[in-house]
Amino acid sequence: MCIRNKCSWAKFKTLSFQTRTFLLLFCVSSALLLGMGCYVYSSMHSILYGQIGLRARVQAQQIAVMPALVAAVGTRDATALAALILPLKEKTDASYIVIGDDDGRHLAHTDPTVPVGSPMRGGDNEGVLRDGKSIVTLSSGMYGMSWRGKAPVHDPHGRIIGVVSVGYFISSIDRWNHSMLAPLLLVVAGTTLFLLCCTWLFARSIRRQMRGLDPIEIAQLVQQQDAIFDSIYEGVLSIDAHSRLTSINRAAREMLNVQTPREHVLIDSLLPDCPFMPKGQDDHDRKDEICWFNSLQVIASRVGIRIGGQLHGWVISFRRKDDINTLSLQLSEVKRYADNLRVIRHEHQNWISTLSGLLHIGAFEEAKRLIHTQSAVQQQVLDRISRTFGDYRVCGLLIGKYYRARELGLTLQFESGCSLDRLPSTLADVEWMSIIGNLIDNALEATIACDHPEKKVILYLCDRGDELIIEVADFGCGIEPSLRERLFERGVSSHDGSGRGIGLYLVNSYVQQAGATITIEDNIPHGTIFSVFAPIRSISHAEH
């Protein structure tokens, strides 16, 4: 028996969560409904018997005080009594009415076959005839069990001269009871069917809210999520729609120096006044934005948690900006070195070809002049840049951009008055390189895309006074006024093609971090001027 029960329980556990929930709820509801039905039926049964007993006794009392009946009992007039009780029987729902004398013998019966003078059965007349009390009894008569109400008959002098018995057969009472049971069973059946439907719909609703997963599958997913969270190199945290922290992985704790349990961490303490945090109707995902988390500069992205089209929270991933800076600096150095080598290689090949041709035709003097001229021009460019700009990183960048412009058939012209000793400490050097390089690249692209004859880009770079001024002027086709307001948004560009809209977005991000401003103006006679005005003093994290 125990083994059979274990097998049944094992089979039950293999059912789906929806089926198990449905069966459990339905069984519990059915048991409660069955218990309530039995209680109601038992109460109805007791009330019915009590009411019928009361009715039988009241009817017996009313009949016992009828003057005609009292007179007929006193004279033992059986015929008059029979004529009196038969009409009463027709007007009531009682099974029978019996009139007896003070010896307990029949004087009249609604069944005419019962002989007058025969003894009354049941043995329940003694209390009525002796004590004069009206009673209700359950006794067996000549027709079986019946529920009887008995009352004494008193003569005008108060003596007990007979007894009146009004009875209801138990079979009749059971028939009435069953007639009331049918609607009850119908209500129980309807309620059971209703519970069946409601239980099934409730189980389906629960499963839908649980995304079709069983509890054990949800537990496994939670464990997998915890394991994945802790294995991710980046910091990851999630917040609900009310900006409450719901989860945080190990990397995020280490980077943000969070030691307290998740329940005690306030998101406002980690991200104070951070524009990266969603506010109001801002429900857009954001990617690779530079911001401050708990006094740590990071590059962060956020993705909304949406269920059924409704926003229920956010997942935020971030990594140290220092790690990206190191890699970016190395890549920038390599790229700049490669660009310079490629441009110089092209220039050198052209120069060698020309020199070889001159030597081949015997123009030795012309070859010597070419050598001196080429050397003087290159040295002049190098001397001009190194003398004007004291930061070697800026020098390397501008030399590369100068030869890149020459390769494109353009001229990178340095405005008179340029002077730079060192870059401000408000940003890392690689970030200043990104600002200057992206502005120059954007100007080169704008100029080469335009058909105007002026093929040059003018750069003004100066750190005199309290601010650094970076001004890059191109002679392109200009920027439409409707596009200027959105030009610094991610993915927005004045040039056609995929993969654009990143350079100016990064420039604007770095400018904001430095507490600087950037302006866009029209160049004369055509083109655009980008100007950056950055304070030279250091800026604290709070000002970011």
Coordinates of C-alpha atoms in Angstrom, one line a residue, residues 220-231 249:
Q220 CA 16.9 26.9 -11.9
L221 CA 16.7 30.1 -13.9
V222 CA 17.4 32.2 -10.8
Q223 CA 20.4 30.0 -10.0
Q224 CA 21.7 30.3 -13.6
Q225 CA 21.2 34.1 -13.5
D226 CA 23.2 34.3 -10.3
A227 CA 26.0 32.2 -11.8
I228 CA 26.0 34.2 -15.0
F229 CA 25.9 37.5 -13.1
D230 CA 28.9 36.6 -11.1
S231 CA 30.8 35.3 -14.1
N249 CA 26.7 41.1 -9.5

